[in-house]
Coordinates of C-alpha atoms in Angstrom, one line a residue:
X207 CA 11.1 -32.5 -19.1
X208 CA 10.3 -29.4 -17.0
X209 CA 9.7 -29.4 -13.1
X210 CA 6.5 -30.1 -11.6
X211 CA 5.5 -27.9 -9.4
X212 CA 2.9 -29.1 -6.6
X213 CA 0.7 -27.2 -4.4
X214 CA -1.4 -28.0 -1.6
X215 CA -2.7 -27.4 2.5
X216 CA -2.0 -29.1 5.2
X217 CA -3.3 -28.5 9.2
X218 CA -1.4 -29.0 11.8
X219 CA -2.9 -27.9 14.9
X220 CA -5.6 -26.0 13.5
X221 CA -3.1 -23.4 11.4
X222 CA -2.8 -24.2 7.9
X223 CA 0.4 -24.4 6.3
X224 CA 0.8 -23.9 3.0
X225 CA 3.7 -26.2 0.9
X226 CA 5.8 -25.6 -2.2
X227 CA 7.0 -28.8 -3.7
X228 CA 9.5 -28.7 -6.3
X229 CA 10.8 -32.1 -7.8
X230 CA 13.8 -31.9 -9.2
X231 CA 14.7 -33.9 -12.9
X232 CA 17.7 -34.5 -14.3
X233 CA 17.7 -35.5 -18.6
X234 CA 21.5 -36.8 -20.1
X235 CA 23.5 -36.0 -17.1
X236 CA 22.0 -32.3 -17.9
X237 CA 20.8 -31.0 -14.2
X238 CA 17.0 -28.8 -15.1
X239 CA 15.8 -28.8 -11.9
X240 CA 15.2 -24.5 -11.8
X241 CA 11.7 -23.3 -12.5
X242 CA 10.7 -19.9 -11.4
X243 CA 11.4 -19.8 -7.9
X244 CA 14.9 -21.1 -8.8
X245 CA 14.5 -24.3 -6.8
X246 CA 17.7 -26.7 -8.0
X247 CA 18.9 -29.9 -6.3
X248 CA 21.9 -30.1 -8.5
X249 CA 24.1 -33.2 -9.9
X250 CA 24.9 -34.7 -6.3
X251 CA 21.5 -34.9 -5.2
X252 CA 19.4 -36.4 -7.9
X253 CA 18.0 -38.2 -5.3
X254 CA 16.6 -35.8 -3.4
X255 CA 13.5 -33.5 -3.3
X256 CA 13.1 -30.0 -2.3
X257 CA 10.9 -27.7 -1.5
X258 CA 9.7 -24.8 0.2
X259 CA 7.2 -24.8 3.5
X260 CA 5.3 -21.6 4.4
X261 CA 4.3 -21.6 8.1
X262 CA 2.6 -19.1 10.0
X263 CA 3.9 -16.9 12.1
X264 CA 1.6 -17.6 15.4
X265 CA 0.3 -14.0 16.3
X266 CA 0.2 -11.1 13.9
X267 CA -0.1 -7.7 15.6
X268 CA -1.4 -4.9 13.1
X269 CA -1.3 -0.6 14.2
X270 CA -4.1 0.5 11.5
X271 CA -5.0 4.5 11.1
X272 CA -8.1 6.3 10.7
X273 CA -8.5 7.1 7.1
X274 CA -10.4 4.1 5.6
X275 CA -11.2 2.6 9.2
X276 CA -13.1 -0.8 7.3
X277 CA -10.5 -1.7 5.0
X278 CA -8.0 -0.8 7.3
X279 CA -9.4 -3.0 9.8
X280 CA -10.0 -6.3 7.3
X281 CA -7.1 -6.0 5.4
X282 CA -4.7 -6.9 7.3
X283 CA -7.2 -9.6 8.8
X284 CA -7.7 -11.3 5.5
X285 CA -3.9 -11.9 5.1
X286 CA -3.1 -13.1 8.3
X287 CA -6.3 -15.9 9.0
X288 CA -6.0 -17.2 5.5
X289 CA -2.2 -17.5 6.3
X290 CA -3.2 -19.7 9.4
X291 CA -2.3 -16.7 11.8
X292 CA -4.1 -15.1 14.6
X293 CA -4.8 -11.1 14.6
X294 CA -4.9 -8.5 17.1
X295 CA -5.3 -5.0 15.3
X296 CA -4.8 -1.9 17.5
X297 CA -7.4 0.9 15.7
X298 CA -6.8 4.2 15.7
X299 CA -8.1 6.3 18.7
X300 CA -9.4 8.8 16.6
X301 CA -11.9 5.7 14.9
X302 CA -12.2 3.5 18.0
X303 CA -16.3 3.5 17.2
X304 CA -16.2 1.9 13.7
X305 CA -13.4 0.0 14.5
X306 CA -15.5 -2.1 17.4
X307 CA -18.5 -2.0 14.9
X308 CA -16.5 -4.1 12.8
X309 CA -15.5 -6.1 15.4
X310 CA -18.8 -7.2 16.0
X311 CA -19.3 -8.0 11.9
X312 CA -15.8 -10.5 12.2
X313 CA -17.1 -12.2 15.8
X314 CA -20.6 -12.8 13.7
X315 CA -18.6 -14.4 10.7
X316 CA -16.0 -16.5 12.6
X317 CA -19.4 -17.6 14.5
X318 CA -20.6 -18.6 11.4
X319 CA -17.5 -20.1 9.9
X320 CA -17.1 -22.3 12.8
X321 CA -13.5 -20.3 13.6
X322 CA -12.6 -19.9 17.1
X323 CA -14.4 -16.3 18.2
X324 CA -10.7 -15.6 19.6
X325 CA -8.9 -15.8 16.6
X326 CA -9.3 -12.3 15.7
X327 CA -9.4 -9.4 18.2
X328 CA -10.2 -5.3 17.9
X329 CA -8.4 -3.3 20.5
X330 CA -8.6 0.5 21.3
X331 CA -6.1 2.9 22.9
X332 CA -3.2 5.2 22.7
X333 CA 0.2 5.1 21.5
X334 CA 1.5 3.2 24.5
X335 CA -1.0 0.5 23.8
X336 CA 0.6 -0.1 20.1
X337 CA 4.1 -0.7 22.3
X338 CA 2.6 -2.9 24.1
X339 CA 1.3 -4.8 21.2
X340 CA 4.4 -4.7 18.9
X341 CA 6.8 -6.2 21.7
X342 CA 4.4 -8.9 22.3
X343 CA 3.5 -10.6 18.8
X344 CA 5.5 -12.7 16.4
X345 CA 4.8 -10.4 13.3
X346 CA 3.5 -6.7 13.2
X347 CA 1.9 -4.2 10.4
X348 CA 1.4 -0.7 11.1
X349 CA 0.3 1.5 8.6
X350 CA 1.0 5.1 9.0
X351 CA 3.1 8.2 9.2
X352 CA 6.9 8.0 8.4
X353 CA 7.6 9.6 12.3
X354 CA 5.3 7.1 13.9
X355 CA 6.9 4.1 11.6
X356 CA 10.1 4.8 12.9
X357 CA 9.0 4.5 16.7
X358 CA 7.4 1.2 15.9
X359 CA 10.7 -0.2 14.4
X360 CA 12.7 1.2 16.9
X361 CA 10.4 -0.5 19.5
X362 CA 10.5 -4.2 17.8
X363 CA 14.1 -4.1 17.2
X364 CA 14.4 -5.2 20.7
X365 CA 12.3 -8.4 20.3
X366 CA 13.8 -8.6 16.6
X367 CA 9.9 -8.9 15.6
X368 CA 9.5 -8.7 11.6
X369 CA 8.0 -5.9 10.6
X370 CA 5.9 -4.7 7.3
X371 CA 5.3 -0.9 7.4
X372 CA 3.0 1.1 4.7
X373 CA 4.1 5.1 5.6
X374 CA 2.2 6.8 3.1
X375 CA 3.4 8.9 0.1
X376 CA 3.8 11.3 -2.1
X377 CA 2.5 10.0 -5.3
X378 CA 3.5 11.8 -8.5
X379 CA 0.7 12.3 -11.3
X380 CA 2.2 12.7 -14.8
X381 CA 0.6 13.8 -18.0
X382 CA 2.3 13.8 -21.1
X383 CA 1.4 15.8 -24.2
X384 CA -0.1 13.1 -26.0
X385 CA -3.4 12.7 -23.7
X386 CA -6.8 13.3 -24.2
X387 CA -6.8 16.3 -21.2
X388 CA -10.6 16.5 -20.3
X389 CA -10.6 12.9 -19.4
X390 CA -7.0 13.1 -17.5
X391 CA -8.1 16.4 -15.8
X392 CA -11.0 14.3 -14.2
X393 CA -9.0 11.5 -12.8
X394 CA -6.8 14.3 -11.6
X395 CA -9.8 16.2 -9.4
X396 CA -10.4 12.4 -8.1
X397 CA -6.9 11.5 -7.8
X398 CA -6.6 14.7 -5.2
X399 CA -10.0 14.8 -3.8
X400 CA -11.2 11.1 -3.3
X401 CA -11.4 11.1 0.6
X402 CA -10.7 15.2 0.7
X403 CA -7.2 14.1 -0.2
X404 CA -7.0 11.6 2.8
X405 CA -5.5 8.8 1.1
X406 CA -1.8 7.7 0.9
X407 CA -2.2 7.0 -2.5
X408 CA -3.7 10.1 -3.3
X409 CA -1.9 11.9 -6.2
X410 CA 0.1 14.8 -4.5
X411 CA 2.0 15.7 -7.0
X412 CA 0.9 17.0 -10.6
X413 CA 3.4 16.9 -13.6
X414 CA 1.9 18.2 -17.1
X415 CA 4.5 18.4 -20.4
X416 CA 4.1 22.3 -21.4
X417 CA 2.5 21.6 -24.0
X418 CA -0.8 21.0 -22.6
X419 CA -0.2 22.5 -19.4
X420 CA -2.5 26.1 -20.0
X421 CA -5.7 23.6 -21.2
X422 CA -4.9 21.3 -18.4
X423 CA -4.9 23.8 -16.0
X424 CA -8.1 25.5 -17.2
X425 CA -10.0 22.1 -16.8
X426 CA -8.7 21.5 -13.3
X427 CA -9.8 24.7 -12.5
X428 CA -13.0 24.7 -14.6
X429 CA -14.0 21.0 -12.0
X430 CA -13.0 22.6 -9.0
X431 CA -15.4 25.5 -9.0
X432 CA -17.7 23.1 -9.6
X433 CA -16.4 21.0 -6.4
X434 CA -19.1 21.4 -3.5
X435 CA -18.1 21.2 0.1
X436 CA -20.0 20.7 3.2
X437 CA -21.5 18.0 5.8
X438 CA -23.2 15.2 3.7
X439 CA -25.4 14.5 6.7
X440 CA -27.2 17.8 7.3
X441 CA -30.1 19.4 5.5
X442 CA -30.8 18.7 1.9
X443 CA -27.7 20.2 -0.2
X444 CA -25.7 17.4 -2.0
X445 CA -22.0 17.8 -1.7
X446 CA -19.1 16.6 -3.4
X447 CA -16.4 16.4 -0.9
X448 CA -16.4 16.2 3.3
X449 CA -14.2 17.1 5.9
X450 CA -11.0 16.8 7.3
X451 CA -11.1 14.2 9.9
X452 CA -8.8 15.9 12.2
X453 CA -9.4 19.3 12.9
X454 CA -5.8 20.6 13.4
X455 CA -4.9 19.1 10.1
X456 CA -6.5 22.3 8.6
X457 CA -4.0 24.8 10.0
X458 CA -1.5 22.0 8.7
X459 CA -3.0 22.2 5.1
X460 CA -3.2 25.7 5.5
X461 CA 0.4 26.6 6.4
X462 CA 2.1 24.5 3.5
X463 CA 0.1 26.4 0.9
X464 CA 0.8 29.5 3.3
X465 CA 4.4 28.6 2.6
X466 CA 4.5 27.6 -0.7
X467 CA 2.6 31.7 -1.9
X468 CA 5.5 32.9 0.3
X469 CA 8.1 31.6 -2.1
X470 CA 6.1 32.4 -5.4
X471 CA 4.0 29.9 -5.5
X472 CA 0.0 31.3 -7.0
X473 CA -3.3 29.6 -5.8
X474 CA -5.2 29.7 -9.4
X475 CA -8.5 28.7 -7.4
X476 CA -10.1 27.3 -4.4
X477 CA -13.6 25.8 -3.5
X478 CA -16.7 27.3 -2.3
X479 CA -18.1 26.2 0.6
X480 CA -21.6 25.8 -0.1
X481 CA -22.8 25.3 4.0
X482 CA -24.6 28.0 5.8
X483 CA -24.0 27.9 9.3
X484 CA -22.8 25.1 11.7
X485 CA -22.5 24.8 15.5
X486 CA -18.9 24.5 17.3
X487 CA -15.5 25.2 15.1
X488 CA -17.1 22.2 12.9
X489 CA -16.2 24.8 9.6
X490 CA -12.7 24.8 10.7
X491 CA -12.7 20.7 9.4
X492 CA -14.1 21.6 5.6
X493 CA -10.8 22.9 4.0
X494 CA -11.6 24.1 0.6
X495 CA -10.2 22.1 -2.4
X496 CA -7.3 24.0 -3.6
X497 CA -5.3 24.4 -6.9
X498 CA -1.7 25.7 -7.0
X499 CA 0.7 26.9 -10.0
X500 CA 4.3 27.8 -9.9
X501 CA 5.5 25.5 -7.5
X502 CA 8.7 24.0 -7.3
X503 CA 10.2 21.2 -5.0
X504 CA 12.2 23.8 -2.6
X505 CA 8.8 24.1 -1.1
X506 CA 7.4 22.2 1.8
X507 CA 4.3 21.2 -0.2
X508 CA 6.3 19.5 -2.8
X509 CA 8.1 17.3 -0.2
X510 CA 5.9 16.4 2.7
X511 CA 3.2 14.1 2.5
X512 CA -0.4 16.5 2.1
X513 CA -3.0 14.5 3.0
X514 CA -5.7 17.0 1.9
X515 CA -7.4 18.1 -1.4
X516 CA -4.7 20.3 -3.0
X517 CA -3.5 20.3 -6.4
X518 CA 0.0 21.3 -6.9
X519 CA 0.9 21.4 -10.6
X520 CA 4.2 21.8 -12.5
X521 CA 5.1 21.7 -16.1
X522 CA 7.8 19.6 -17.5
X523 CA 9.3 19.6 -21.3
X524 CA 10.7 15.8 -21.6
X525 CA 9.8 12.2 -20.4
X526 CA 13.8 12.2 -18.9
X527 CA 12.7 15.5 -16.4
X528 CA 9.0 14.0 -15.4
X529 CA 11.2 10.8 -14.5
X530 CA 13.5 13.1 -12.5
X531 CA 11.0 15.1 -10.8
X532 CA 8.6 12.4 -10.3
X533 CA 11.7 10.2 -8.6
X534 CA 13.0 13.5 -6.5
X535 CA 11.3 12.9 -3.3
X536 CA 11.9 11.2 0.0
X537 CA 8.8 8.6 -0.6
X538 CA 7.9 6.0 -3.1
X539 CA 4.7 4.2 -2.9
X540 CA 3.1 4.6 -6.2
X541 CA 2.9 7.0 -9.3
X542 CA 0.6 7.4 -12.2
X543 CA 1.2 7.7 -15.7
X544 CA -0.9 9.2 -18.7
X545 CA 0.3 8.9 -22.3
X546 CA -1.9 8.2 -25.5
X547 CA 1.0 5.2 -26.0
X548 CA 0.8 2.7 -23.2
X549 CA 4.7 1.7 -24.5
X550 CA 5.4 5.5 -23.1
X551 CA 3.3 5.3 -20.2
X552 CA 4.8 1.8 -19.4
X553 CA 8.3 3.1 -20.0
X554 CA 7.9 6.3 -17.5
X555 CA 6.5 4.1 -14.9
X556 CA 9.0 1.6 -15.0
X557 CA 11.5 4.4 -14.0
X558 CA 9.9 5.8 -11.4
X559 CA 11.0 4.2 -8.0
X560 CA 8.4 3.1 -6.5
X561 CA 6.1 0.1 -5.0
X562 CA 2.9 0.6 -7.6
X563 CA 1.8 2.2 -10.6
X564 CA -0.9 2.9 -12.8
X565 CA -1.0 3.5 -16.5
X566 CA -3.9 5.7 -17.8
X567 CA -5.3 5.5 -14.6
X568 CA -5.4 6.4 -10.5
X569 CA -4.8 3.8 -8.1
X570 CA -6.2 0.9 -9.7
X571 CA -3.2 -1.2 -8.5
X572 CA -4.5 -1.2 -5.3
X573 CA -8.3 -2.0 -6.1
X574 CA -6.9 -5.5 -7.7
X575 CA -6.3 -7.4 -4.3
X576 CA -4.3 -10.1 -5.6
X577 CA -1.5 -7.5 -6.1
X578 CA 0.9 -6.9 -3.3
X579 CA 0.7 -3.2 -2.0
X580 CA 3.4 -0.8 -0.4
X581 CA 6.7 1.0 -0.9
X582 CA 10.4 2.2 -0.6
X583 CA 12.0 4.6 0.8
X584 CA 10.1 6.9 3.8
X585 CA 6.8 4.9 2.4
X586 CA 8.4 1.8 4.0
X587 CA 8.9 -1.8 3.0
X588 CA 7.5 -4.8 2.9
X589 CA 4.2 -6.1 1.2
X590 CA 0.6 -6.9 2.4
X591 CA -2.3 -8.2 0.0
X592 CA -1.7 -10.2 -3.2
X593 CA 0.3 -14.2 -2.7
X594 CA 3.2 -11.8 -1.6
X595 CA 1.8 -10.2 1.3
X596 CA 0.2 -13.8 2.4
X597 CA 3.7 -15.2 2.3
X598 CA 4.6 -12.1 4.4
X599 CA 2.5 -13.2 7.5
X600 CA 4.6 -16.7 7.2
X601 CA 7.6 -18.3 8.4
X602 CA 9.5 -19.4 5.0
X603 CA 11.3 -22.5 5.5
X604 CA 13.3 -24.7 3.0
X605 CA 13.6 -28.2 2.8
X606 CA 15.4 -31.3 1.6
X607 CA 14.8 -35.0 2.1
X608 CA 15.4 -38.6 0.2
X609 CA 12.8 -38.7 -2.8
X610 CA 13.3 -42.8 -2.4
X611 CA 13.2 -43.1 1.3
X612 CA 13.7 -45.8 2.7
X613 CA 15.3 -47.7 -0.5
X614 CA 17.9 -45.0 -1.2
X615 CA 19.2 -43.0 2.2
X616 CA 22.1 -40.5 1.5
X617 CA 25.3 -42.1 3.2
X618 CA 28.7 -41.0 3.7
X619 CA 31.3 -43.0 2.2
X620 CA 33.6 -45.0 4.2
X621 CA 36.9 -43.4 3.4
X622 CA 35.1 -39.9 4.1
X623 CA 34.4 -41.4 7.4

């Protein structure tokens, strides 16, 4: 006889809470009351039922950056309404536009719904409008640098509010010897230059076994001359890749490849820019996709998070040193792995420490939403998307009552009395 698990919703109060009901059965004096969540009433308590209750929180509060301002914004929304919570999501400043755009899009579908309009809100502002908003909800998300992380848990540690925090990464890209290269060399450019490199899942990090390093190289190289750059939205050229959204992140991009040719590192290519003329210091926003050989991870490219389109690439001669390379870093939110044998692909990825992977493949992890997404180390903890990051916007409580109530109550006997 196996457990049987039962599932179903509830509302109280207009928030749904979502129950785990485990009942426990008992065969020859032989106590089986485990299934996968490890839910066991033991011996003493055949006569009673456990299970666990998922509640929500009240009030999430989510800090949300700039870099893919839509999903950004109803992502976090998503988990916490169909966990029964309400949402306030501080945008970034530097996307406050979009972010009330989509504002507008949630009012008109919680209109429609038949959802109180307040049960999500979209607020603008500054850092000290994120305090605010972290010290004043029952649950927060912020998604965003590793320096800026730290200052939000510093600043809910005094309400002892539960935080998930996504930090970004520094994703290593391996390629083994056994791979068909053109293909792998075109998820590569992608991997780098989806977004001009603004992605925390971007691949940042390129490791190629020496054996087909020199034709792997020659293909990167061959894409990114082909790589055209420039303002989608003026006159008729077609271009490939856009700008930087922040125009002081260039000098940033610029100085880590600055220091990485300083201690013998080569730039084997960079894109053209393709524009004519613009007005302002707009050019100073199109950094120029950018490939780099010799590196080595004593340089400041190799251990701060990039967020721009530069390939850094290093050979390796065993699956033991990729693991090692790929694992020697201060973040850990995803990895991907290229091997003609998915049982070596598998096997690399399951030793690099990290919160997701892809075999044969960029990112798809976090394009399946019923997977939970985030990290360890400096690319945070916690989960959001996926059962797991539903469960995160709850309060988990376990019970245990009489399965037979009112006929059989639990009693203490006499002579313990």
């Amino acid at each position: 006889m196996l457990p049987v698990l039962v599932r179903w919703c509830t509302r109280y109060s207009h928030l749904s809470v979502v129950v785990e009901t485990v009942w426990i059965d008992q065969l020859l004096g032989e106590v089986i009351g485990e299934n996968i969540y490890g839910r066991s009433s033991g011996w003493s308590m055949l006569h009673k039922s456990a299970r666990v209750e998922f509640h929500p929180f009240g009030v999430i509060g989510a800090i949300v950056p700039w870099n893919y301002p839509f999903h950004n914004v109803f992502n976090p929304m998503l988990a916490a309404v169909f966990s029964g919570n309400a949402i306030v999501i501080k945008v970034s400043e530097h996307a406050s536009w979009s972010g009330c755009f989509y504002f507008r899009i949630i009012q008109a579908a919680l209109l429609a719904a038949g959802a109180p309009s307040d049960l999500v809100h979209v607020i603008t502002g500054f850092g000290d409008t994120g305090e605010a908003l972290v010290s004043s909800v029952d649950k927060a998300i912020f998604v965003g640098s590793p320096a800026v992380g730290k200052m939000v848990m510093k600043n809910a540690s005094k309400t002892l509010t539960p935080l998930t925090l996504e930090l970004g990464g520094k994703d290593a890209f391996v390629v083994c010897d056994d791979v068909d290269v053109p293909h792998v060399a075109q998820v590569a450019v992608r991997a780098a230059l989806q977004s001009s490199g603004q992605n925390c899942t971007g691949a940042e990090r390129f490791y190629v076994h020496q054996d087909v390093y020199e034709s792997f190289v020659a293909q990167v190289i061959k894409i990114i001359k082909s790589v055209r750059v420039g303002p989608p939205l003026i006159g008729t050229e077609r271009y490939d890749m856009g700008a930087i959204c922040l125009p002081e992140h260039s000098d940033r991009l610029q100085s880590l490849v600055n220091d990485a040719v300083k201690n013998g590192a080569e730039i084997a290519v960079r894109g053209k820019m393709f524009f004519r003329s613009l007005e302002g210091d707009v050019v100073g926003q199109f950094y120029p996709p950018t490939v780099l050989l010799n590196v080595n991870h004593s340089m400041r490219l190799m251990q701060e998070e990039i967020f721009g389109p530069i390939i850094a690439i290093m050979k390796f001669s065993s699956d033991e040193e990729a693991i090692a390379l790929a694992n020697d870093t201060n973040f850990g939110l995803g990895c991907a792995v290229f091997s003609g044998s998915q049982r070596r692909a598998r096997s690399i990825a399951s030793r690099i420490y990290c919160g997701v992977a892809a075999i044969n493949d960029f990112a798809s992890s976090y394009m399946c939403q019923s997977l939970p997404f985030g990290g360890v180390k400096n690319s945070g903890f916690g989960r959001f998307a996926g059962v797991e990051g539903l469960r995160a916007c709850c309060l988990i409580k376990a019970v245990v009552e009489d399965r037979w109530w009112p006929y059989i109550k639990t009693r203490i006997p006499k002579p313990l009395q």
